[in-house]
């Protein structure tokens, strides 16, 4: 299978957060690998670098649907897992995986069976735990529409590579390696993927004994809108506090500003269950 890909291994210092902060402390060298969402492309990785979510060196790539059309999407199943494996295998050394929406969900399904010690952390932004959760969220107020929408999504004509009985993030998230730090970022105002998706997966990980899992909930950002508005500064500060805690490249000033917020990102299972 031919996968169209493009690496971004060095970005101009003027647009890179870590360069803006001056000398970065001696930390573990990693490559930040960005996985875009449905409708996105490898350019989204460069955008996230400019918006202070990723440090360099970084690697961004296209899932198949970004090149060949949405009929070549499997919603975090075989096609996306295969692409992630190809991309990660091509990068020597340590890696941090950062994903948005379907890209974040694909990282979960990929890591459930392909974890390696050189993957040092994962940042999962607005992931869905299953397509059923998204369909139910979008159709809850319209009686009878859920079944129609689900049948449409599952149709071999619309999405021939998606298997309704195949791998789904919520089914495998508990299998993620307990030594790998994970940060979920999700907005309570997300109009496409409900924040309950990240809450469900966070609770599954906590129950499975994961001590290095975090949940940052935003107040106002739309789906994929975490880089805009008042929530943008919260995201960049908490992300860099997360990177700092695990000895990864970070902006020291942002990390320091984000420490207090980051320390609030480990709610108990009971606290998450009571959230509305």
PDB file of C-alpha atoms in Angstrom:
ATOM      1  CA  UNK A   1       0.000   0.000   0.000  1.00  0.00           C
ATOM      2  CA  UNK A   2       1.351   3.412  -0.920  1.00  0.00           C
ATOM      3  CA  UNK A   3       0.882   6.095   1.677  1.00  0.00           C
ATOM      4  CA  UNK A   4       1.443   9.700   0.716  1.00  0.00           C
ATOM      5  CA  UNK A   5       3.439  11.303   3.503  1.00  0.00           C
ATOM      6  CA  UNK A   6       5.524  14.337   4.242  1.00  0.00           C
ATOM      7  CA  UNK A   7       7.806  14.872   7.182  1.00  0.00           C
ATOM      8  CA  UNK A   8       8.303  18.203   8.851  1.00  0.00           C
ATOM      9  CA  UNK A   9      11.504  17.611  10.777  1.00  0.00           C
ATOM     10  CA  UNK A  10      12.714  21.158  11.238  1.00  0.00           C
ATOM     11  CA  UNK A  11      10.702  24.345  11.517  1.00  0.00           C
ATOM     12  CA  UNK A  12      11.882  27.926  11.510  1.00  0.00           C
ATOM     13  CA  UNK A  13      12.920  29.116  14.940  1.00  0.00           C
ATOM     14  CA  UNK A  14      10.704  32.153  14.579  1.00  0.00           C
ATOM     15  CA  UNK A  15       7.560  30.014  14.629  1.00  0.00           C
ATOM     16  CA  UNK A  16       8.615  27.422  17.158  1.00  0.00           C
ATOM     17  CA  UNK A  17       7.584  27.806  20.744  1.00  0.00           C
ATOM     18  CA  UNK A  18      10.635  26.184  22.202  1.00  0.00           C
ATOM     19  CA  UNK A  19      12.889  28.547  20.314  1.00  0.00           C
ATOM     20  CA  UNK A  20      10.788  31.503  21.453  1.00  0.00           C
ATOM     21  CA  UNK A  21      11.468  30.539  25.037  1.00  0.00           C
ATOM     22  CA  UNK A  22      15.230  30.650  24.594  1.00  0.00           C
ATOM     23  CA  UNK A  23      17.476  27.801  25.641  1.00  0.00           C
ATOM     24  CA  UNK A  24      15.521  24.658  26.428  1.00  0.00           C
ATOM     25  CA  UNK A  25      16.752  22.776  29.511  1.00  0.00           C
ATOM     26  CA  UNK A  26      18.515  19.487  28.991  1.00  0.00           C
ATOM     27  CA  UNK A  27      15.604  17.094  28.526  1.00  0.00           C
ATOM     28  CA  UNK A  28      14.982  13.863  26.721  1.00  0.00           C
ATOM     29  CA  UNK A  29      15.200  14.266  22.956  1.00  0.00           C
ATOM     30  CA  UNK A  30      11.980  13.302  21.180  1.00  0.00           C
ATOM     31  CA  UNK A  31      10.178  13.762  17.900  1.00  0.00           C
ATOM     32  CA  UNK A  32       6.612  15.045  18.195  1.00  0.00           C
ATOM     33  CA  UNK A  33       4.334  13.074  15.869  1.00  0.00           C
ATOM     34  CA  UNK A  34       1.029  14.727  14.942  1.00  0.00           C
ATOM     35  CA  UNK A  35      -2.062  12.809  13.779  1.00  0.00           C
ATOM     36  CA  UNK A  36      -4.784  14.938  12.179  1.00  0.00           C
ATOM     37  CA  UNK A  37      -8.529  14.433  12.251  1.00  0.00           C
ATOM     38  CA  UNK A  38     -11.155  13.689   9.628  1.00  0.00           C
ATOM     39  CA  UNK A  39     -11.070  16.473   7.067  1.00  0.00           C
ATOM     40  CA  UNK A  40      -7.592  17.560   8.154  1.00  0.00           C
ATOM     41  CA  UNK A  41      -4.133  17.053   6.711  1.00  0.00           C
ATOM     42  CA  UNK A  42      -0.460  17.112   7.628  1.00  0.00           C
ATOM     43  CA  UNK A  43      -0.610  20.930   7.573  1.00  0.00           C
ATOM     44  CA  UNK A  44      -2.468  20.762  10.882  1.00  0.00           C
ATOM     45  CA  UNK A  45       0.757  19.630  12.528  1.00  0.00           C
ATOM     46  CA  UNK A  46       2.524  22.817  11.473  1.00  0.00           C
ATOM     47  CA  UNK A  47      -0.431  24.846  12.755  1.00  0.00           C
ATOM     48  CA  UNK A  48      -0.235  23.171  16.163  1.00  0.00           C
ATOM     49  CA  UNK A  49       3.476  23.939  16.302  1.00  0.00           C
ATOM     50  CA  UNK A  50       2.726  27.593  15.635  1.00  0.00           C
ATOM     51  CA  UNK A  51       0.022  27.540  18.297  1.00  0.00           C
ATOM     52  CA  UNK A  52       2.442  26.275  20.952  1.00  0.00           C
ATOM     53  CA  UNK A  53       1.135  22.713  21.293  1.00  0.00           C
ATOM     54  CA  UNK A  54       4.136  20.925  19.769  1.00  0.00           C
ATOM     55  CA  UNK A  55       7.899  21.435  19.988  1.00  0.00           C
ATOM     56  CA  UNK A  56      10.444  20.525  17.359  1.00  0.00           C
ATOM     57  CA  UNK A  57      11.576  18.295  15.840  1.00  0.00           C
ATOM     58  CA  UNK A  58       8.164  17.218  14.649  1.00  0.00           C
ATOM     59  CA  UNK A  59       6.714  14.843  12.095  1.00  0.00           C
ATOM     60  CA  UNK A  60       3.345  15.349  10.433  1.00  0.00           C
ATOM     61  CA  UNK A  61       1.735  13.106   7.835  1.00  0.00           C
ATOM     62  CA  UNK A  62      -1.463  12.427   5.891  1.00  0.00           C
ATOM     63  CA  UNK A  63      -3.890   9.667   6.695  1.00  0.00           C
ATOM     64  CA  UNK A  64      -5.112   8.027   3.497  1.00  0.00           C
ATOM     65  CA  UNK A  65      -8.415   9.876   3.390  1.00  0.00           C
ATOM     66  CA  UNK A  66      -6.599  13.228   3.222  1.00  0.00           C
ATOM     67  CA  UNK A  67      -5.243  12.191  -0.182  1.00  0.00           C
ATOM     68  CA  UNK A  68      -7.707   9.653  -1.556  1.00  0.00           C
ATOM     69  CA  UNK A  69     -11.043  10.870  -0.172  1.00  0.00           C
ATOM     70  CA  UNK A  70     -13.294   9.992   2.727  1.00  0.00           C
ATOM     71  CA  UNK A  71     -14.101   6.540   1.364  1.00  0.00           C
ATOM     72  CA  UNK A  72     -10.574   5.660   2.566  1.00  0.00           C
ATOM     73  CA  UNK A  73     -11.297   6.299   6.222  1.00  0.00           C
ATOM     74  CA  UNK A  74     -11.851   3.618   8.853  1.00  0.00           C
ATOM     75  CA  UNK A  75     -12.384   5.872  11.883  1.00  0.00           C
ATOM     76  CA  UNK A  76      -9.396   4.720  13.882  1.00  0.00           C
ATOM     77  CA  UNK A  77      -9.423   1.153  12.641  1.00  0.00           C
ATOM     78  CA  UNK A  78      -7.252  -0.714  10.127  1.00  0.00           C
ATOM     79  CA  UNK A  79      -6.332   2.116   7.731  1.00  0.00           C
ATOM     80  CA  UNK A  80      -5.373   4.641  10.395  1.00  0.00           C
ATOM     81  CA  UNK A  81      -3.592   2.064  12.559  1.00  0.00           C
ATOM     82  CA  UNK A  82      -1.534   0.891   9.581  1.00  0.00           C
ATOM     83  CA  UNK A  83      -0.604   4.461   8.675  1.00  0.00           C
ATOM     84  CA  UNK A  84       0.412   5.301  12.244  1.00  0.00           C
ATOM     85  CA  UNK A  85       2.548   2.179  12.421  1.00  0.00           C
ATOM     86  CA  UNK A  86       4.284   3.061   9.165  1.00  0.00           C
ATOM     87  CA  UNK A  87       4.958   6.626  10.300  1.00  0.00           C
ATOM     88  CA  UNK A  88       6.124   5.741  13.812  1.00  0.00           C
ATOM     89  CA  UNK A  89       8.352   2.937  12.526  1.00  0.00           C
ATOM     90  CA  UNK A  90      10.023   5.420  10.182  1.00  0.00           C
ATOM     91  CA  UNK A  91      11.162   7.659  13.060  1.00  0.00           C
ATOM     92  CA  UNK A  92      14.277   6.722  14.986  1.00  0.00           C
ATOM     93  CA  UNK A  93      14.405   7.490  18.675  1.00  0.00           C
ATOM     94  CA  UNK A  94      11.822   8.656  21.172  1.00  0.00           C
ATOM     95  CA  UNK A  95       8.417   9.996  20.231  1.00  0.00           C
ATOM     96  CA  UNK A  96       5.481  11.913  21.701  1.00  0.00           C
ATOM     97  CA  UNK A  97       2.197  11.285  19.880  1.00  0.00           C
ATOM     98  CA  UNK A  98      -0.242  14.196  19.599  1.00  0.00           C
ATOM     99  CA  UNK A  99      -3.620  13.619  17.984  1.00  0.00           C
ATOM    100  CA  UNK A 100      -6.732  15.638  17.216  1.00  0.00           C
ATOM    101  CA  UNK A 101     -10.245  14.172  17.043  1.00  0.00           C
ATOM    102  CA  UNK A 102     -10.084  11.033  14.884  1.00  0.00           C
ATOM    103  CA  UNK A 103      -6.289  11.272  14.987  1.00  0.00           C
ATOM    104  CA  UNK A 104      -6.418  11.086  18.779  1.00  0.00           C
ATOM    105  CA  UNK A 105      -8.806   8.129  18.656  1.00  0.00           C
ATOM    106  CA  UNK A 106      -6.503   6.419  16.166  1.00  0.00           C
ATOM    107  CA  UNK A 107      -3.554   6.853  18.523  1.00  0.00           C
ATOM    108  CA  UNK A 108      -5.526   4.996  21.193  1.00  0.00           C
ATOM    109  CA  UNK A 109      -6.357   2.059  18.949  1.00  0.00           C
ATOM    110  CA  UNK A 110      -2.818   1.988  17.553  1.00  0.00           C
ATOM    111  CA  UNK A 111      -1.140   2.022  20.965  1.00  0.00           C
ATOM    112  CA  UNK A 112      -3.419  -0.668  22.331  1.00  0.00           C
ATOM    113  CA  UNK A 113      -1.449  -3.195  20.276  1.00  0.00           C
ATOM    114  CA  UNK A 114       1.693  -1.390  19.085  1.00  0.00           C
ATOM    115  CA  UNK A 115       3.146   0.331  22.128  1.00  0.00           C
ATOM    116  CA  UNK A 116       6.931   0.525  22.392  1.00  0.00           C
ATOM    117  CA  UNK A 117       9.105   2.107  25.125  1.00  0.00           C
ATOM    118  CA  UNK A 118      10.282   4.836  22.746  1.00  0.00           C
ATOM    119  CA  UNK A 119       6.770   6.354  22.839  1.00  0.00           C
ATOM    120  CA  UNK A 120       7.157   8.658  25.808  1.00  0.00           C
ATOM    121  CA  UNK A 121       3.711  10.258  26.055  1.00  0.00           C
ATOM    122  CA  UNK A 122       0.425  10.918  24.261  1.00  0.00           C
ATOM    123  CA  UNK A 123      -1.651  14.096  24.058  1.00  0.00           C
ATOM    124  CA  UNK A 124      -5.205  13.275  22.963  1.00  0.00           C
ATOM    125  CA  UNK A 125      -7.336  16.245  21.914  1.00  0.00           C
ATOM    126  CA  UNK A 126     -11.104  15.771  21.517  1.00  0.00           C
ATOM    127  CA  UNK A 127     -11.073  12.020  20.797  1.00  0.00           C
ATOM    128  CA  UNK A 128     -14.248   9.998  20.328  1.00  0.00           C
ATOM    129  CA  UNK A 129     -14.560   6.788  22.320  1.00  0.00           C
ATOM    130  CA  UNK A 130     -16.770   5.257  19.611  1.00  0.00           C
ATOM    131  CA  UNK A 131     -18.756   6.439  16.625  1.00  0.00           C
ATOM    132  CA  UNK A 132     -21.909   5.422  18.470  1.00  0.00           C
ATOM    133  CA  UNK A 133     -21.216   8.126  21.052  1.00  0.00           C
ATOM    134  CA  UNK A 134     -20.919  10.773  18.350  1.00  0.00           C
ATOM    135  CA  UNK A 135     -24.065   9.622  16.549  1.00  0.00           C
ATOM    136  CA  UNK A 136     -26.051   9.522  19.779  1.00  0.00           C
ATOM    137  CA  UNK A 137     -24.817  12.988  20.740  1.00  0.00           C
ATOM    138  CA  UNK A 138     -25.837  14.484  17.402  1.00  0.00           C
ATOM    139  CA  UNK A 139     -29.235  12.781  17.194  1.00  0.00           C
ATOM    140  CA  UNK A 140     -30.396  12.513  20.831  1.00  0.00           C
ATOM    141  CA  UNK A 141     -33.160  15.093  20.405  1.00  0.00           C
ATOM    142  CA  UNK A 142     -34.610  13.525  17.234  1.00  0.00           C
ATOM    143  CA  UNK A 143     -36.479  10.245  17.885  1.00  0.00           C
ATOM    144  CA  UNK A 144     -35.626   7.421  15.501  1.00  0.00           C
ATOM    145  CA  UNK A 145     -32.776   9.227  13.778  1.00  0.00           C
ATOM    146  CA  UNK A 146     -30.025   7.408  15.697  1.00  0.00           C
ATOM    147  CA  UNK A 147     -30.710   4.047  14.040  1.00  0.00           C
ATOM    148  CA  UNK A 148     -30.909   5.626  10.598  1.00  0.00           C
ATOM    149  CA  UNK A 149     -27.661   7.525  11.083  1.00  0.00           C
ATOM    150  CA  UNK A 150     -25.897   4.456  12.471  1.00  0.00           C
ATOM    151  CA  UNK A 151     -27.012   2.354   9.497  1.00  0.00           C
ATOM    152  CA  UNK A 152     -25.789   5.085   7.148  1.00  0.00           C
ATOM    153  CA  UNK A 153     -22.342   5.233   8.793  1.00  0.00           C
ATOM    154  CA  UNK A 154     -22.077   1.435   8.779  1.00  0.00           C
ATOM    155  CA  UNK A 155     -23.073   1.087   5.155  1.00  0.00           C
ATOM    156  CA  UNK A 156     -20.410  -0.432   2.944  1.00  0.00           C
ATOM    157  CA  UNK A 157     -21.245   2.173   0.318  1.00  0.00           C
ATOM    158  CA  UNK A 158     -20.441   5.201   2.489  1.00  0.00           C
ATOM    159  CA  UNK A 159     -17.510   3.941   4.548  1.00  0.00           C
ATOM    160  CA  UNK A 160     -16.453   0.541   3.205  1.00  0.00           C
ATOM    161  CA  UNK A 161     -13.399   0.319   5.490  1.00  0.00           C
ATOM    162  CA  UNK A 162     -15.255   0.872   8.751  1.00  0.00           C
ATOM    163  CA  UNK A 163     -16.253  -2.255  10.684  1.00  0.00           C
ATOM    164  CA  UNK A 164     -18.998  -1.692  13.239  1.00  0.00           C
ATOM    165  CA  UNK A 165     -17.764  -4.778  15.085  1.00  0.00           C
ATOM    166  CA  UNK A 166     -14.104  -3.815  14.829  1.00  0.00           C
ATOM    167  CA  UNK A 167     -11.715  -2.104  17.209  1.00  0.00           C
ATOM    168  CA  UNK A 168     -12.985   0.991  19.026  1.00  0.00           C
ATOM    169  CA  UNK A 169     -11.139   3.257  21.474  1.00  0.00           C
ATOM    170  CA  UNK A 170     -13.454   2.605  24.419  1.00  0.00           C
ATOM    171  CA  UNK A 171     -12.956  -1.157  24.032  1.00  0.00           C
ATOM    172  CA  UNK A 172      -9.162  -1.024  24.135  1.00  0.00           C
ATOM    173  CA  UNK A 173      -8.168   2.141  26.021  1.00  0.00           C
ATOM    174  CA  UNK A 174      -7.600   0.117  29.206  1.00  0.00           C
ATOM    175  CA  UNK A 175      -4.836  -1.784  27.359  1.00  0.00           C
ATOM    176  CA  UNK A 176      -2.615   1.297  27.010  1.00  0.00           C
ATOM    177  CA  UNK A 177       0.726   0.895  28.740  1.00  0.00           C
ATOM    178  CA  UNK A 178       0.643   2.078  32.359  1.00  0.00           C
ATOM    179  CA  UNK A 179       4.115   3.630  32.043  1.00  0.00           C
ATOM    180  CA  UNK A 180       3.044   6.012  29.265  1.00  0.00           C
ATOM    181  CA  UNK A 181       1.776   9.446  30.423  1.00  0.00           C
ATOM    182  CA  UNK A 182      -1.496  10.479  28.758  1.00  0.00           C
ATOM    183  CA  UNK A 183      -3.172  13.894  28.656  1.00  0.00           C
ATOM    184  CA  UNK A 184      -6.774  14.188  27.454  1.00  0.00           C
ATOM    185  CA  UNK A 185      -7.934  17.645  26.355  1.00  0.00           C
ATOM    186  CA  UNK A 186     -11.628  18.158  25.635  1.00  0.00           C
ATOM    187  CA  UNK A 187     -14.053  21.053  25.652  1.00  0.00           C
ATOM    188  CA  UNK A 188     -17.387  20.925  27.434  1.00  0.00           C
ATOM    189  CA  UNK A 189     -18.680  23.067  24.554  1.00  0.00           C
ATOM    190  CA  UNK A 190     -17.574  20.606  21.840  1.00  0.00           C
ATOM    191  CA  UNK A 191     -20.460  20.473  19.396  1.00  0.00           C
ATOM    192  CA  UNK A 192     -19.324  17.350  17.538  1.00  0.00           C
ATOM    193  CA  UNK A 193     -17.648  14.931  19.964  1.00  0.00           C
ATOM    194  CA  UNK A 194     -19.072  15.107  23.491  1.00  0.00           C
ATOM    195  CA  UNK A 195     -16.720  15.647  26.409  1.00  0.00           C
ATOM    196  CA  UNK A 196     -18.149  12.462  27.919  1.00  0.00           C
ATOM    197  CA  UNK A 197     -15.977  10.514  25.449  1.00  0.00           C
ATOM    198  CA  UNK A 198     -12.760  11.664  27.132  1.00  0.00           C
ATOM    199  CA  UNK A 199     -14.351  11.297  30.558  1.00  0.00           C
ATOM    200  CA  UNK A 200     -15.282   7.685  29.831  1.00  0.00           C
ATOM    201  CA  UNK A 201     -11.788   6.798  28.655  1.00  0.00           C
ATOM    202  CA  UNK A 202     -10.117   8.642  31.537  1.00  0.00           C
ATOM    203  CA  UNK A 203     -12.220   6.643  34.004  1.00  0.00           C
ATOM    204  CA  UNK A 204     -11.390   3.379  32.221  1.00  0.00           C
ATOM    205  CA  UNK A 205      -7.677   4.144  32.507  1.00  0.00           C
ATOM    206  CA  UNK A 206      -7.928   5.090  36.167  1.00  0.00           C
ATOM    207  CA  UNK A 207      -9.778   1.861  36.923  1.00  0.00           C
ATOM    208  CA  UNK A 208      -7.074  -0.072  35.054  1.00  0.00           C
ATOM    209  CA  UNK A 209      -4.421   1.373  37.367  1.00  0.00           C
ATOM    210  CA  UNK A 210      -3.010   4.210  35.259  1.00  0.00           C
ATOM    211  CA  UNK A 211      -1.461   6.816  37.560  1.00  0.00           C
ATOM    212  CA  UNK A 212      -0.086   9.095  34.830  1.00  0.00           C
ATOM    213  CA  UNK A 213      -3.317   9.981  33.058  1.00  0.00           C
ATOM    214  CA  UNK A 214      -4.752  13.512  33.065  1.00  0.00           C
ATOM    215  CA  UNK A 215      -7.943  15.214  31.934  1.00  0.00           C
ATOM    216  CA  UNK A 216      -8.119  18.904  31.013  1.00  0.00           C
ATOM    217  CA  UNK A 217     -11.654  20.131  30.362  1.00  0.00           C
ATOM    218  CA  UNK A 218     -12.091  23.425  28.530  1.00  0.00           C
ATOM    219  CA  UNK A 219     -15.041  25.768  28.958  1.00  0.00           C
ATOM    220  CA  UNK A 220     -15.720  27.448  25.625  1.00  0.00           C
ATOM    221  CA  UNK A 221     -13.738  25.899  22.759  1.00  0.00           C
ATOM    222  CA  UNK A 222     -15.577  24.326  19.838  1.00  0.00           C
ATOM    223  CA  UNK A 223     -14.481  21.005  18.357  1.00  0.00           C
ATOM    224  CA  UNK A 224     -10.896  21.511  17.170  1.00  0.00           C
ATOM    225  CA  UNK A 225     -11.132  25.086  18.448  1.00  0.00           C
ATOM    226  CA  UNK A 226      -8.725  24.633  21.349  1.00  0.00           C
ATOM    227  CA  UNK A 227      -6.144  26.913  19.721  1.00  0.00           C
ATOM    228  CA  UNK A 228      -8.472  29.916  19.700  1.00  0.00           C
ATOM    229  CA  UNK A 229     -10.101  32.160  22.266  1.00  0.00           C
ATOM    230  CA  UNK A 230      -9.630  32.177  26.034  1.00  0.00           C
ATOM    231  CA  UNK A 231      -9.044  28.416  26.207  1.00  0.00           C
ATOM    232  CA  UNK A 232      -5.984  28.606  23.963  1.00  0.00           C
ATOM    233  CA  UNK A 233      -3.703  29.917  26.703  1.00  0.00           C
ATOM    234  CA  UNK A 234      -4.984  27.290  29.125  1.00  0.00           C
ATOM    235  CA  UNK A 235      -4.132  24.540  26.638  1.00  0.00           C
ATOM    236  CA  UNK A 236      -0.604  25.711  25.891  1.00  0.00           C
ATOM    237  CA  UNK A 237       0.228  26.219  29.574  1.00  0.00           C
ATOM    238  CA  UNK A 238      -1.111  22.845  30.700  1.00  0.00           C
ATOM    239  CA  UNK A 239       0.469  21.005  27.764  1.00  0.00           C
ATOM    240  CA  UNK A 240       3.891  22.395  28.623  1.00  0.00           C
ATOM    241  CA  UNK A 241       3.446  21.670  32.330  1.00  0.00           C
ATOM    242  CA  UNK A 242       2.680  18.085  31.257  1.00  0.00           C
ATOM    243  CA  UNK A 243       5.788  17.982  29.058  1.00  0.00           C
ATOM    244  CA  UNK A 244       7.919  19.365  31.881  1.00  0.00           C
ATOM    245  CA  UNK A 245       6.701  16.796  34.410  1.00  0.00           C
ATOM    246  CA  UNK A 246       7.855  13.982  32.147  1.00  0.00           C
ATOM    247  CA  UNK A 247      11.191  15.524  31.147  1.00  0.00           C
ATOM    248  CA  UNK A 248      10.099  16.310  27.603  1.00  0.00           C
ATOM    249  CA  UNK A 249      10.923  19.428  25.554  1.00  0.00           C
ATOM    250  CA  UNK A 250       8.872  22.364  26.825  1.00  0.00           C
ATOM    251  CA  UNK A 251       8.654  26.104  27.245  1.00  0.00           C
ATOM    252  CA  UNK A 252       9.789  26.757  30.834  1.00  0.00           C
ATOM    253  CA  UNK A 253       7.727  29.928  31.256  1.00  0.00           C
ATOM    254  CA  UNK A 254       4.516  28.363  29.985  1.00  0.00           C
ATOM    255  CA  UNK A 255       5.145  25.231  32.029  1.00  0.00           C
ATOM    256  CA  UNK A 256       5.590  27.265  35.192  1.00  0.00           C
ATOM    257  CA  UNK A 257       2.422  29.258  34.477  1.00  0.00           C
ATOM    258  CA  UNK A 258       0.552  26.011  33.856  1.00  0.00           C
ATOM    259  CA  UNK A 259       1.671  24.059  36.920  1.00  0.00           C
ATOM    260  CA  UNK A 260      -1.297  25.046  39.082  1.00  0.00           C
ATOM    261  CA  UNK A 261      -3.790  24.247  36.318  1.00  0.00           C
ATOM    262  CA  UNK A 262      -2.068  20.973  35.503  1.00  0.00           C
ATOM    263  CA  UNK A 263      -2.221  19.923  39.146  1.00  0.00           C
ATOM    264  CA  UNK A 264      -6.023  20.057  38.878  1.00  0.00           C
ATOM    265  CA  UNK A 265      -6.106  17.641  35.931  1.00  0.00           C
ATOM    266  CA  UNK A 266      -6.308  14.396  37.891  1.00  0.00           C
ATOM    267  CA  UNK A 267      -9.871  14.235  39.190  1.00  0.00           C
ATOM    268  CA  UNK A 268     -11.029  11.085  40.935  1.00  0.00           C
ATOM    269  CA  UNK A 269     -13.265   8.581  39.180  1.00  0.00           C
ATOM    270  CA  UNK A 270     -16.150   9.734  41.371  1.00  0.00           C
ATOM    271  CA  UNK A 271     -15.553  13.406  40.570  1.00  0.00           C
ATOM    272  CA  UNK A 272     -15.574  12.726  36.839  1.00  0.00           C
ATOM    273  CA  UNK A 273     -18.733  10.601  37.100  1.00  0.00           C
ATOM    274  CA  UNK A 274     -20.535  13.500  38.802  1.00  0.00           C
ATOM    275  CA  UNK A 275     -19.645  16.045  36.130  1.00  0.00           C
ATOM    276  CA  UNK A 276     -22.399  17.331  33.845  1.00  0.00           C
TER     277      UNK A 276
END
